[in-house]
Structures are given as C-alpha cells and as structure tokens.
Short mmCIF file of C-alpha atoms and ligand atoms in Angstrom, two decimals:
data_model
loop_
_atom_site.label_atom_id
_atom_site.label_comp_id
_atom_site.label_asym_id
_atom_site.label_seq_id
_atom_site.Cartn_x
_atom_site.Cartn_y
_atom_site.Cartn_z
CA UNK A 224 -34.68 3.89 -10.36
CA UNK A 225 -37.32 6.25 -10.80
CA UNK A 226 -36.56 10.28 -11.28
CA UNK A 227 -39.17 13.20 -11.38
CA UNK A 228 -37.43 15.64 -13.43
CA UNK A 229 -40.73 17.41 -14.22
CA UNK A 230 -40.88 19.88 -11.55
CA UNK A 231 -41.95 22.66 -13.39
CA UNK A 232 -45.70 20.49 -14.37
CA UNK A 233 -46.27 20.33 -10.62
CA UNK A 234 -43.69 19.35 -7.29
CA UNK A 235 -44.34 16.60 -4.79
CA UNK A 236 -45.42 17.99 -1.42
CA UNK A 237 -42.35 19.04 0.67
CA UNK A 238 -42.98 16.41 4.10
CA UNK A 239 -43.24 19.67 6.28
CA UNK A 240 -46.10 20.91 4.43
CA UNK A 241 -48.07 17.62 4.82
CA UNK A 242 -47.63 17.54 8.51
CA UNK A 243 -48.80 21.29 8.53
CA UNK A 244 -52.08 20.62 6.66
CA UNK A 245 -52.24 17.14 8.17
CA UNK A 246 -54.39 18.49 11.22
CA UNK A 247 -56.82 20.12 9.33
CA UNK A 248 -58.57 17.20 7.94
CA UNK A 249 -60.24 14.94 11.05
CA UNK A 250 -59.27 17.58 13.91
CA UNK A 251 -59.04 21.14 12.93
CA UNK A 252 -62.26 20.80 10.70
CA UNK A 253 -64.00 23.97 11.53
CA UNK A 254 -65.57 26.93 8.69
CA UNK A 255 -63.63 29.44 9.65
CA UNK A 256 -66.32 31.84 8.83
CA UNK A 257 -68.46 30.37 11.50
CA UNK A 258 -69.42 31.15 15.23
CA UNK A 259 -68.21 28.29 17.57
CA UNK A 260 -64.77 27.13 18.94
CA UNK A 261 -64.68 24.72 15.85
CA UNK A 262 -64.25 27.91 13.37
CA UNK A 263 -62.03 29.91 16.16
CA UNK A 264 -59.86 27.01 16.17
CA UNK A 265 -58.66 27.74 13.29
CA UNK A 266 -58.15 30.94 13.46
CA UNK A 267 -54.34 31.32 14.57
CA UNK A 268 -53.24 29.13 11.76
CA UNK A 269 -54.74 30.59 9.29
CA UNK A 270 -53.45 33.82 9.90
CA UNK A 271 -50.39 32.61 10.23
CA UNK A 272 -50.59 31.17 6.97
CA UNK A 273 -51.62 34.93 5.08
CA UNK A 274 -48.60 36.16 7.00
CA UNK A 275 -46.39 33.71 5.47
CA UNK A 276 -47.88 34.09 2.29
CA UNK A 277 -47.51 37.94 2.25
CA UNK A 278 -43.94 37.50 3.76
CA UNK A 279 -43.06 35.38 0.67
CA UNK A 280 -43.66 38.07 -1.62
CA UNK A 281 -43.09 40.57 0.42
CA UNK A 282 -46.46 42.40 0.00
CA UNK A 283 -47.11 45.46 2.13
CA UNK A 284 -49.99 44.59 4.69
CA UNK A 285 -52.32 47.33 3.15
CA UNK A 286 -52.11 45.40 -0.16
CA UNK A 287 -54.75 42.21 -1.13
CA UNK A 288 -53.54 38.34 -1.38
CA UNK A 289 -56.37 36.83 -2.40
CA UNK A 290 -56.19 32.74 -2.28
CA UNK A 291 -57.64 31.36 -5.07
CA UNK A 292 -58.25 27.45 -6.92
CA UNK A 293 -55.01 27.43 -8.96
CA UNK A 294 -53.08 29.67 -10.89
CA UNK A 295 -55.41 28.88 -13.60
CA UNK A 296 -57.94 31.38 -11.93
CA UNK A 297 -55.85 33.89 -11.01
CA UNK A 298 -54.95 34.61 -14.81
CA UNK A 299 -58.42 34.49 -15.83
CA UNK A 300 -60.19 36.18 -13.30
CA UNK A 301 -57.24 39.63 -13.79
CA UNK A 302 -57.90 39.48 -17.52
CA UNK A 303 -61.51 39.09 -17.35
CA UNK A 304 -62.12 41.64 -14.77
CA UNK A 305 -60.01 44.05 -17.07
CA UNK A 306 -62.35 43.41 -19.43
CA UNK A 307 -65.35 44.28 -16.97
CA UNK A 308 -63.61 46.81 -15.23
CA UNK A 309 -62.25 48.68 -18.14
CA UNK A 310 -63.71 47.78 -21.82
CA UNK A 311 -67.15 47.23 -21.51
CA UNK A 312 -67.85 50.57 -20.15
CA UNK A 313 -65.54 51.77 -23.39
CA UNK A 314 -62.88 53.28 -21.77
CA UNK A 315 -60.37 50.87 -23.07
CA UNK A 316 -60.03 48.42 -25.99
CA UNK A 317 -56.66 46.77 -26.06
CA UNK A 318 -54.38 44.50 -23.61
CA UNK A 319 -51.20 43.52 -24.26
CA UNK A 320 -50.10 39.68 -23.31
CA UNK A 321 -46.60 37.98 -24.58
CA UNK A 322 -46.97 35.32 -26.96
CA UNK A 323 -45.25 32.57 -24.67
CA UNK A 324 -47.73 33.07 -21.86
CA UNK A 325 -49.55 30.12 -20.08
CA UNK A 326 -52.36 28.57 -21.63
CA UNK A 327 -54.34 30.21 -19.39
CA UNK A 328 -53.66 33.95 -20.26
CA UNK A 329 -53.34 33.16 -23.68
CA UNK A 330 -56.80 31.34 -24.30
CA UNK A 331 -58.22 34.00 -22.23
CA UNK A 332 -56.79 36.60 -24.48
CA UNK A 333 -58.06 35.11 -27.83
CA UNK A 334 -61.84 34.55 -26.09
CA UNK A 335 -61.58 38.28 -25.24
CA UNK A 336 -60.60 39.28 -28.73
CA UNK A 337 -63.62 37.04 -29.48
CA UNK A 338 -65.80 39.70 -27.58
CA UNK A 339 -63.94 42.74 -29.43
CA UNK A 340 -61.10 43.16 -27.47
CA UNK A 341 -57.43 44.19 -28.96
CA UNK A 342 -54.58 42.22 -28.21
CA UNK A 343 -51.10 42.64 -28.92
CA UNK A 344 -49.06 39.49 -28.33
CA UNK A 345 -45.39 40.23 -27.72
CA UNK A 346 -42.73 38.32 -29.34
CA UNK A 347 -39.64 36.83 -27.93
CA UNK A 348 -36.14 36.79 -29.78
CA UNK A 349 -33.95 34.23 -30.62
CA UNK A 350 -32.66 33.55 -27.09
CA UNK A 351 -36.30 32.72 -26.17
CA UNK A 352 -36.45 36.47 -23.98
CA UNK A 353 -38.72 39.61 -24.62
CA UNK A 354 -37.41 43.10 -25.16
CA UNK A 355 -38.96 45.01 -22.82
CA UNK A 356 -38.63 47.78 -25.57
CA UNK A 357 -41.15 45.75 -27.87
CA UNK A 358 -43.75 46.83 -25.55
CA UNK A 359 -43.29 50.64 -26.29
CA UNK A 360 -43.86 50.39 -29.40
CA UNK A 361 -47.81 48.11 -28.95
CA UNK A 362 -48.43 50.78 -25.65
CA UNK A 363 -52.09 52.99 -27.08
CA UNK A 364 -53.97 55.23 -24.38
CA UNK A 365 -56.50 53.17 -24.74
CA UNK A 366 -54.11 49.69 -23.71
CA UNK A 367 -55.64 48.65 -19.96
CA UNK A 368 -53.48 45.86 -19.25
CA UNK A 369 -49.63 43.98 -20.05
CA UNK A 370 -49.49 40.43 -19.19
CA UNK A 371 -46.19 39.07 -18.79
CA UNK A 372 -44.90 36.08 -17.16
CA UNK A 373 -42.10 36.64 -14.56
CA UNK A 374 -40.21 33.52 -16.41
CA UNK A 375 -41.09 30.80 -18.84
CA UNK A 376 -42.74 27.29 -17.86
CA UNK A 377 -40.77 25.41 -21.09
CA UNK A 378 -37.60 27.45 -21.24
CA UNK A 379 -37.23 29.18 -17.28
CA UNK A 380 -36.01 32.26 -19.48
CA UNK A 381 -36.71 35.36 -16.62
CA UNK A 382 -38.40 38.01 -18.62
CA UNK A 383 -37.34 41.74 -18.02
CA UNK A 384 -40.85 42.15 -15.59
CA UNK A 385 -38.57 45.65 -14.09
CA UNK A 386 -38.43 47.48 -17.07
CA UNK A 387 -41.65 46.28 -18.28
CA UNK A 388 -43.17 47.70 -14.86
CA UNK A 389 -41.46 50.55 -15.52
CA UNK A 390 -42.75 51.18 -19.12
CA UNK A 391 -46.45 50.45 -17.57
CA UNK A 392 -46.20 53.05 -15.05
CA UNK A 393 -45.16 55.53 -17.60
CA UNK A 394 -47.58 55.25 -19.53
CA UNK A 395 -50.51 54.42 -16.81
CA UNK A 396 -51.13 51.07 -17.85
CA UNK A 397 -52.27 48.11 -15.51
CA UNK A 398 -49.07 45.73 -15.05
CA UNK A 399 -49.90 41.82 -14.55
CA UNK A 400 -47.07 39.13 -14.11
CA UNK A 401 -47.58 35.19 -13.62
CA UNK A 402 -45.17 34.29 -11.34
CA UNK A 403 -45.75 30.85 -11.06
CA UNK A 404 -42.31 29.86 -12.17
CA UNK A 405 -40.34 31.94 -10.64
CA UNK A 406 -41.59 31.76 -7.02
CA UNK A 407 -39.12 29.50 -5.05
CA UNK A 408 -36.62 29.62 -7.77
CA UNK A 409 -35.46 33.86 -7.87
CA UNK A 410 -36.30 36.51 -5.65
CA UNK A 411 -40.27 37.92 -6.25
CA UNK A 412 -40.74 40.97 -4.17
CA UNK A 413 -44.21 42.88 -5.06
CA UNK A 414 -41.85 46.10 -3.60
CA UNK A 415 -39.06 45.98 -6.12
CA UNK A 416 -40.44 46.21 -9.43
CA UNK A 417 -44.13 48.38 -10.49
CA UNK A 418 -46.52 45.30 -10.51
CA UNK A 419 -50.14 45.74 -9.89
CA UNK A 420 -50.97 41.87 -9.94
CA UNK A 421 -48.92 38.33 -9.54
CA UNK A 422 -50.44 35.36 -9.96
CA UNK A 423 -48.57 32.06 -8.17
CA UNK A 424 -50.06 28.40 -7.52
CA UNK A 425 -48.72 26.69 -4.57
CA UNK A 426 -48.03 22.84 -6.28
CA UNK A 427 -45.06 24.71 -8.58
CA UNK A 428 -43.06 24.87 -4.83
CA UNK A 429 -43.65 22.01 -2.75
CA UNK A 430 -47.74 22.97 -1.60
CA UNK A 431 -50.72 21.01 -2.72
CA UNK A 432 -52.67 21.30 -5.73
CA UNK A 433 -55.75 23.11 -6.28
CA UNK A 434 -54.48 26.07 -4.16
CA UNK A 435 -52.98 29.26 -5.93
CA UNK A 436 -53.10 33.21 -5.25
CA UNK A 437 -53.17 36.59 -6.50
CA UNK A 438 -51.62 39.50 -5.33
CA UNK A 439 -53.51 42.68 -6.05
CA UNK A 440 -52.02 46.15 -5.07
CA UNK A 441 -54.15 48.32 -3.17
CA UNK A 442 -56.80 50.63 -5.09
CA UNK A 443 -56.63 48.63 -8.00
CA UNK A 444 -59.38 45.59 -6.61
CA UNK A 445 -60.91 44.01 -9.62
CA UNK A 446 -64.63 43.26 -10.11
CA UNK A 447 -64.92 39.96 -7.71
CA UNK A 448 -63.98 36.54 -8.79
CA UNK A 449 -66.53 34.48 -7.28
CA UNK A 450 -69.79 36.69 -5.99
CA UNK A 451 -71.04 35.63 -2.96
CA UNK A 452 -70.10 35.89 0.75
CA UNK A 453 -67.27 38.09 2.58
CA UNK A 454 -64.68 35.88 2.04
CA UNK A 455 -61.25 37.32 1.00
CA UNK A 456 -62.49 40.62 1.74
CA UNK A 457 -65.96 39.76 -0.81
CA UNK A 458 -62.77 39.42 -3.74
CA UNK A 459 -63.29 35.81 -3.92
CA UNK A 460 -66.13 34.19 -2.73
CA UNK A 461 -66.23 30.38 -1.27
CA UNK A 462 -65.72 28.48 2.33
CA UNK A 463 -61.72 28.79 2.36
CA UNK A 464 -59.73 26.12 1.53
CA UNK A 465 -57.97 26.06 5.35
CA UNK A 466 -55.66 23.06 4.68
CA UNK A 467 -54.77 24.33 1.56
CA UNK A 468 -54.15 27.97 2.89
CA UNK A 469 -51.63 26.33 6.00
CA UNK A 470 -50.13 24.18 3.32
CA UNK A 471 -49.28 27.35 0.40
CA UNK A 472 -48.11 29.48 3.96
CA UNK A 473 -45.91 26.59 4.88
CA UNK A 474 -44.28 26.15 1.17
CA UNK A 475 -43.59 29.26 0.20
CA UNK A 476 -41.85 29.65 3.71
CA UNK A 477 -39.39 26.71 2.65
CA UNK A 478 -39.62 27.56 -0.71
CA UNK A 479 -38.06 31.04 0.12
CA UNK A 480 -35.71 29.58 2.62
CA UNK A 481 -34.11 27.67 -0.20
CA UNK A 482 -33.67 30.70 -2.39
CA UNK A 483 -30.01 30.72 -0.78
CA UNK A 484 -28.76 27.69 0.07
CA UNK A 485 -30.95 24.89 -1.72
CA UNK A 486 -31.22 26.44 -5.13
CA UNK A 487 -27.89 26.82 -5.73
CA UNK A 488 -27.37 23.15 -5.51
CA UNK A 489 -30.40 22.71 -8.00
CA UNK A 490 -28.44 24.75 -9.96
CA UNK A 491 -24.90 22.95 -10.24
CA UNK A 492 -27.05 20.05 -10.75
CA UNK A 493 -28.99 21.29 -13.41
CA UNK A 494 -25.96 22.27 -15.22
CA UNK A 495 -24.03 18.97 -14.68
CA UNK A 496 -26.93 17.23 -16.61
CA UNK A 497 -26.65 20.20 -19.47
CA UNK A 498 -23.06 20.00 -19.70
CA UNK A 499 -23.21 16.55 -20.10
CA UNK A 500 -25.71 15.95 -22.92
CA UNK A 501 -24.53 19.41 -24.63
CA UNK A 502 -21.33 16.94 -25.12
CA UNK A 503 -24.05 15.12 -27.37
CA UNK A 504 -23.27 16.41 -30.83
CA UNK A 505 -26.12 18.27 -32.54
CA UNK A 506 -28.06 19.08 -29.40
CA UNK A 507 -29.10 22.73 -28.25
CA UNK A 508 -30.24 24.51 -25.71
CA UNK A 509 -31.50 28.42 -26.46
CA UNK A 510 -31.64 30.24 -23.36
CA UNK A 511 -28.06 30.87 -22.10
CA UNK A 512 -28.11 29.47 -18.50
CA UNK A 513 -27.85 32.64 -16.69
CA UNK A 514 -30.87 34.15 -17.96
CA UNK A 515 -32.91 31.26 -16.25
CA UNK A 516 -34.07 29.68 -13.67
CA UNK A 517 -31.49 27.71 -11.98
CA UNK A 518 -33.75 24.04 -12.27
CA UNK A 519 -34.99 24.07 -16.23
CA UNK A 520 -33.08 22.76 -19.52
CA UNK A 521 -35.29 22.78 -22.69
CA UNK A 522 -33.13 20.93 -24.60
CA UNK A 523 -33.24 19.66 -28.38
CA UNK A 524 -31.31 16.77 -29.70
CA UNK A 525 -31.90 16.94 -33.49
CA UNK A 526 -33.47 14.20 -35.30
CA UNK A 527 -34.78 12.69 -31.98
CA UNK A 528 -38.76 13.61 -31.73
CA UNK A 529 -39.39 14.84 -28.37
CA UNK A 530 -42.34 12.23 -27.67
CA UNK A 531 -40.31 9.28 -27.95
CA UNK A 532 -37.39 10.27 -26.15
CA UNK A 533 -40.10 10.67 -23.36
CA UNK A 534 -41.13 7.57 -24.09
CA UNK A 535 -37.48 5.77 -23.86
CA UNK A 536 -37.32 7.95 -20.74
CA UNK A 537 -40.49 7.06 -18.91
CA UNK A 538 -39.71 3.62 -19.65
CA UNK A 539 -35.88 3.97 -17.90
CA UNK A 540 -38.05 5.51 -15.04
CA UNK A 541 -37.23 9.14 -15.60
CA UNK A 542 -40.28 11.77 -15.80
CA UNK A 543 -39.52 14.62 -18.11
CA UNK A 544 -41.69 17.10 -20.72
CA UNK A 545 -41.79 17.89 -24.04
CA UNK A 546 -44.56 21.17 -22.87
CA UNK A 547 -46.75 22.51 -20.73
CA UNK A 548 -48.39 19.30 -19.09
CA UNK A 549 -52.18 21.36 -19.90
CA UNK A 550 -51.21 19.82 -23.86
CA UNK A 551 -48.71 16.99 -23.60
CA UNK A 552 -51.46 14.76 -24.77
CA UNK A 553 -51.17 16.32 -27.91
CA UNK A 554 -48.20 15.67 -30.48
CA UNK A 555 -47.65 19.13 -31.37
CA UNK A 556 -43.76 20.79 -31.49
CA UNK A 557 -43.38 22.94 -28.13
CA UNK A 558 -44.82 26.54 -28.48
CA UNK A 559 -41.50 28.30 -27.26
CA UNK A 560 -39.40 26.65 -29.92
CA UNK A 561 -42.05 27.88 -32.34
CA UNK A 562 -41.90 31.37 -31.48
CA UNK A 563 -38.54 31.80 -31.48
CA UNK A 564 -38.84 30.46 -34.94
CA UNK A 565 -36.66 27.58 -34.66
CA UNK A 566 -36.79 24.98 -37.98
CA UNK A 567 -40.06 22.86 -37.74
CA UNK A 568 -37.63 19.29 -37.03
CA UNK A 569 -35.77 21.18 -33.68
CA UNK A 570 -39.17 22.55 -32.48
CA UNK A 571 -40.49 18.88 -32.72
CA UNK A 572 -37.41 17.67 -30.58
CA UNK A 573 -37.58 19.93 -27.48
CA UNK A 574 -37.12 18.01 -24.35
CA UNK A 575 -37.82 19.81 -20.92
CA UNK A 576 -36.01 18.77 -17.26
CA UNK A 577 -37.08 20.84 -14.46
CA UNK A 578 -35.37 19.78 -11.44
CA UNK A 579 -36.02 20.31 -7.62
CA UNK A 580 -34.78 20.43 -4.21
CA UNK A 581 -35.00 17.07 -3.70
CA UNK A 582 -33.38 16.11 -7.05
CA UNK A 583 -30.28 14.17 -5.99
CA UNK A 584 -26.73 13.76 -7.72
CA UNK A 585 -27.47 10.06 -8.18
CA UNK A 586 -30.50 10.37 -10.29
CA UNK A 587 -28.89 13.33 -12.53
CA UNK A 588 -26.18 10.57 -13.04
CA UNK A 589 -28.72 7.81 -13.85
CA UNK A 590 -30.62 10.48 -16.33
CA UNK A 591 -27.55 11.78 -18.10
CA UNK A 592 -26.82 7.77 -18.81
CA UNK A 593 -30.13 6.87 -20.07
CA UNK A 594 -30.46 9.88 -22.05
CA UNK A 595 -27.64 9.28 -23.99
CA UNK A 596 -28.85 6.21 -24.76
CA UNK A 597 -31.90 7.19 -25.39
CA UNK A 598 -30.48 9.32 -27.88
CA UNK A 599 -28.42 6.92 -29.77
CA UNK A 600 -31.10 4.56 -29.97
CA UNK A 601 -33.29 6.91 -31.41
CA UNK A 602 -31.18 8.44 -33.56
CA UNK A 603 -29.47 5.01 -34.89
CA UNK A 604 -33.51 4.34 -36.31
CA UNK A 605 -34.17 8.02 -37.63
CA UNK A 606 -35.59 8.20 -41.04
CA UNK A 607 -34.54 11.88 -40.68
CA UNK A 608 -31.02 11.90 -39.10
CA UNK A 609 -28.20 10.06 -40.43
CA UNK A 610 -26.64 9.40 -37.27
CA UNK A 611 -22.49 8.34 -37.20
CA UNK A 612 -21.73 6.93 -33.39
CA UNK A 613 -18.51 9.11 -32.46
CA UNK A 614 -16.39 5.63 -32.81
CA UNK A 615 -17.43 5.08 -36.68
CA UNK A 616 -16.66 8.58 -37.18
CA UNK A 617 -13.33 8.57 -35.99
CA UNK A 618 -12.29 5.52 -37.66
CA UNK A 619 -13.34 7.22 -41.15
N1 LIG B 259 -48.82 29.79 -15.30
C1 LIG B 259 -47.69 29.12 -15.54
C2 LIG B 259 -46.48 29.87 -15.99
C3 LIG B 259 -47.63 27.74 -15.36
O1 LIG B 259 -46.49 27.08 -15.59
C4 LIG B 259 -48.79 27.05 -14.94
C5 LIG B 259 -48.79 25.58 -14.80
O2 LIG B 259 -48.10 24.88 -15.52
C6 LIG B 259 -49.96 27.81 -14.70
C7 LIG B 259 -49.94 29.15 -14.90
C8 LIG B 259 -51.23 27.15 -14.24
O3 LIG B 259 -51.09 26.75 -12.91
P1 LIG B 259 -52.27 25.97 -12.14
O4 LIG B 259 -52.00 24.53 -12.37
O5 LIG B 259 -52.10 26.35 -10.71
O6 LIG B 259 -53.54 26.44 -12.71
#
C-alpha cells in the first residue's frame, strides 16, 4: 500500500483541477495579453479564475491579488519591497518576523539584517503558539512591517493573526501573514482580521505547483515584483501563467467547499492516527489538537530519530516528514521543536503527518500499524533508549 501523509510539503492535484487546466495546453494556448481571438479566448476563464481566487479569500474587488511563481515569491518580494519602500529612504529600520516562519521569510529577514536592517524574531511558547502580546513589547515607530504566519507548516499551530492585526493597526505598522497553511484547512477572510498582505501557493490545496499569490490591500501596492509589462496591474511583470491561474481558481473553490464538510473528516482521521500512537508510551505531541489545523500531527516518539522512522516508513510505503521539505535533505532536529526549547534527543525525533481530503480510513489504519512497528523496531536497537515491550514489562 502506498500513503501520502505529507500533505503539508505539497498535495496531489484534485482531478477537477486537471480537467480545468487541461484545455489550456494544446487548445486554449493564446497570450492573453495579445490582440487576436487566440488571446480573447481566454479571456472568460481567466477572469473567472481571479473571481474565484478573490472569492476564496474573500478580498474586496477594489483590493490587489496578484498571482505570482510560488509562495516562495510572495514572501520575498513583501519583505523586500518593505525594505525599498520604507528603509532605504530612512524612514524605517526594523521589521518584525516570528522565529518559526518559512524558510522563505526567515532567510529573507537575516539577508536584510545583512543590509542594516533590524529584526525582531518572535518567540513561541511551550505549546509551539505566539503571544500576540510578545509583539507589543518589539513594536518601535520606526518598525515597518510584522510577519507572521497564519499557522505553522511542522506543527499546524494557528497563530493569533487577529490580535496581532489588531496590535499593527494600533500602532500603524504594515501587517503580513503567510497563509499557505491555513488556506483550505480554516476560514481566511482578508475582511475579518487587519491584514495588509497574505501570501498562499496553490500546490498546499489541491492546484499545481509553481503557482502562488499575494493579496495586497488597496493603497498599500509595493514597489513591483518583476518590472516589465502591465501585467497584474504592472505589480508583477511576466506572460501569465493561464493554466496555472484556472487551476489555483479551481482549487481554492474546492478547497473552500471542503472547509465544512471534507475537513471535518480529515480531522477525525487525523486524530484516530494521534490517539492511536499517543497509546505508544513516551511519545508527544505539543500543540493541543484544537489549536491546529485539523490534518497535521508533529509527533515525537523518544529515542526513535526522526530520519529513520521515515526511513522504516517510506520503506512500508507511507510518505511522511521530519520538516519543511525546503531542508529534509539535511539531518538537522526540526526547527519548531527547537524553539520551543524541547531537549536536543525529542527535537531530533519529531515526525510530521499532514493528511488530506483524499486520505482514507484504510491507509490511517495501515500507518498506525506500521508505525508502531516502526517504533518498536527502532527502539528495540536504540543505543539511547532502553526500550521494555509492554509484555516484558508486565511480566516484571
Ligand atoms: N510558507 C509556508 C508556511 C510553507 O509551508 C511553504 C511551503 O512549504 C512556503 C511558504 C513556500 O511555498 P512555495 O512552495 O509555494 O514557495
């Protein structure tokens, strides 16, 4: 059997979004930028698409979506232009990111305090969540930006992105979340919190790869991406991506169709496969279940390194993480577990299942069998854990 329980890395394309784009490759062909039925033709589903994609978020129409490459982009390109649009010319020095942000906001961060810049990274407690408070006390007049994710890649902890909104307005400071996580799995409405940019990538919820956006609210346009043409209103230059545009309008349609009556199914399944190996002794899990998002465990199983359980996984056919997929080629301990300051032999240990809507009951079985295994095996040759089966235990 195989099982992709790494959902959160990327999603396989949802059928319905394939046979959206599927036109757009040998028929529907056309630059839609261009003068002649071939460009026209594309017209209607394009626009279709934007309205989709601003329905998903709910974003006012007067507002900007811009499409970009990947979420990847959209992170850089709002931190960068802060840095342009803001503390260059002097007016401001300082941004403010949390210090469990994607790789992408956080290497942009330390190659902007390269150039000078100030940056504050927030911390996040022993539950893996930040205290919107923290941020009062980092807040200067001369702060330009906060950068917080909406929730966690490793942990799906939901971060307080309300409050924090709240504390930005207050004090006049630009708000950025990454919402890449949380699209398709909680509500995200641009309306119902202060947010002045939200990044989201379409492969976390069923799209394709290689398409992503970022939602900017009107008056506060950032220096352009990509200079060149008109495209995306001369935001973010480049031919548009038109199959990739109909397929991120036709996932985040599902995707927000499923907030109701999909996820909650992800949900019981995700915590049938918690309770189960929580009944593994020694085992931990550090966000409590309802401050998450309803499809993602991080789970440690002391004295079992997280790389070779992947490895007894992958070879039982089950696809899991121990991190963001950007460094899983590296052995390192998972950066969440590090923050929140858990013991260097836990952090090592960290095992992530993200689970979708197309995760069935039958593979949650199958993976709650060979992870036990997997753990016993492991565990029984651990230099570092002196591992009793529950049997031997009982008999003495
Ligand atoms: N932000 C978060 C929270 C992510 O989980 C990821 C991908 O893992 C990204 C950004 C980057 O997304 P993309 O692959 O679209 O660049």
């Amino acid at each position: 059997m195989r099982v992709y329980l790494d959902n959160n890395a990327t999603t396989m394309v949802d059928p319905q979004v394939k046979k959206a784009m599927d036109p757009f490759f040998l028929e529907l062909y056309g630059n839609p930028n261009s003068l002649h039925d071939f460009a026209r033709e594309t017209h209607a589903d394009l626009k279709l698409a934007l309205e989709r994609i601003y329905a998903g978020i709910n974003a006012p129409k007067s507002d900007s979506v811009v499409v970009t490459s990947c979420a990847t982009e959209s992170n850089n390109w709002v931190l960068k232009s802060i840095y342009f649009d803001y503390i260059i010319n002097g007016r401001k020095d300082h941004i403010v990111v949390s210090e469990v942000e994607h790789p992408s906001i956080i290497a942009t961060a330390k190659y902007l305090e390269s150039l000078g810049v100030k940056v504050s990274y927030l911390p996040i407690n022993s539950e893996g969540l930040i205290e919107a408070d923290s941020l009062r006390s980092v807040i200067t007049p001369k702060t330009a930006l906060v950068s917080v994710m909406w929730a966690n890649n490793e942990t799906g902890a939901i971060f307080p992105v309300q409050e924090i909104g709240e504390i930005c307005k207050e004090h006049g400071v630009l708000f950025h979340t990454d919402a890449v996580q949380a699209i398709g799995k909680v509500k995200v409405d641009v309306q119902s919190l202060h947010v002045d940019y939200l990044t989201f990538s379409a492969h976390k919820f069923h799209g394709p790869k290689g398409v992503g956006a970022l939602y900017i609210k009107k008056g506060k346009e950032p220096t352009p991406c990509l200079h060149g043409g008109e495209h995306m209103g001369g935001l973010r230059s480049g031919t548009l991506n038109v199959p990739g545009i109909v397929g991120m309008g036709k996932a985040i349609e599902l995707a927000i169709d499923s907030l109701d009556f999909e996820m909650p199914d992800v949900q019981e399944l995700r915590d049938k496969l918690e309770d189960a190996l929580l009944e593994i002794e020694d085992t931990f899990v550090v966000t409590p279940r309802e401050k998450r998002t309803p499809n993602t465990i991080l789970i440690s199983f002391r004295g079992v390194e997280g790389e070779a359980m992947l490895w007894d996984l992958n070879r039982a056919g089950i696809a899991a993480s121990t991190g963001s997929a950007c460094a899983s080629e590296d052995l390192e301990s998972n950066p969440v577990m590090e923050a929140i300051g858990a013991e260097a032999d836990l952090a090592h240990t960290a095992v992530r299942f993200s689970l979708s809507r197309f995760t069935t009951e039958e593979e949650i079985d199958y993976t709650i069998e060979k992870t036990k295994e997997a753990v016993k095996r492991l565990r029984s040759i651990s230099s570092s854990y002196a591992y009793k089966p529950k049997e031997q235990m009982s008999e003495g």
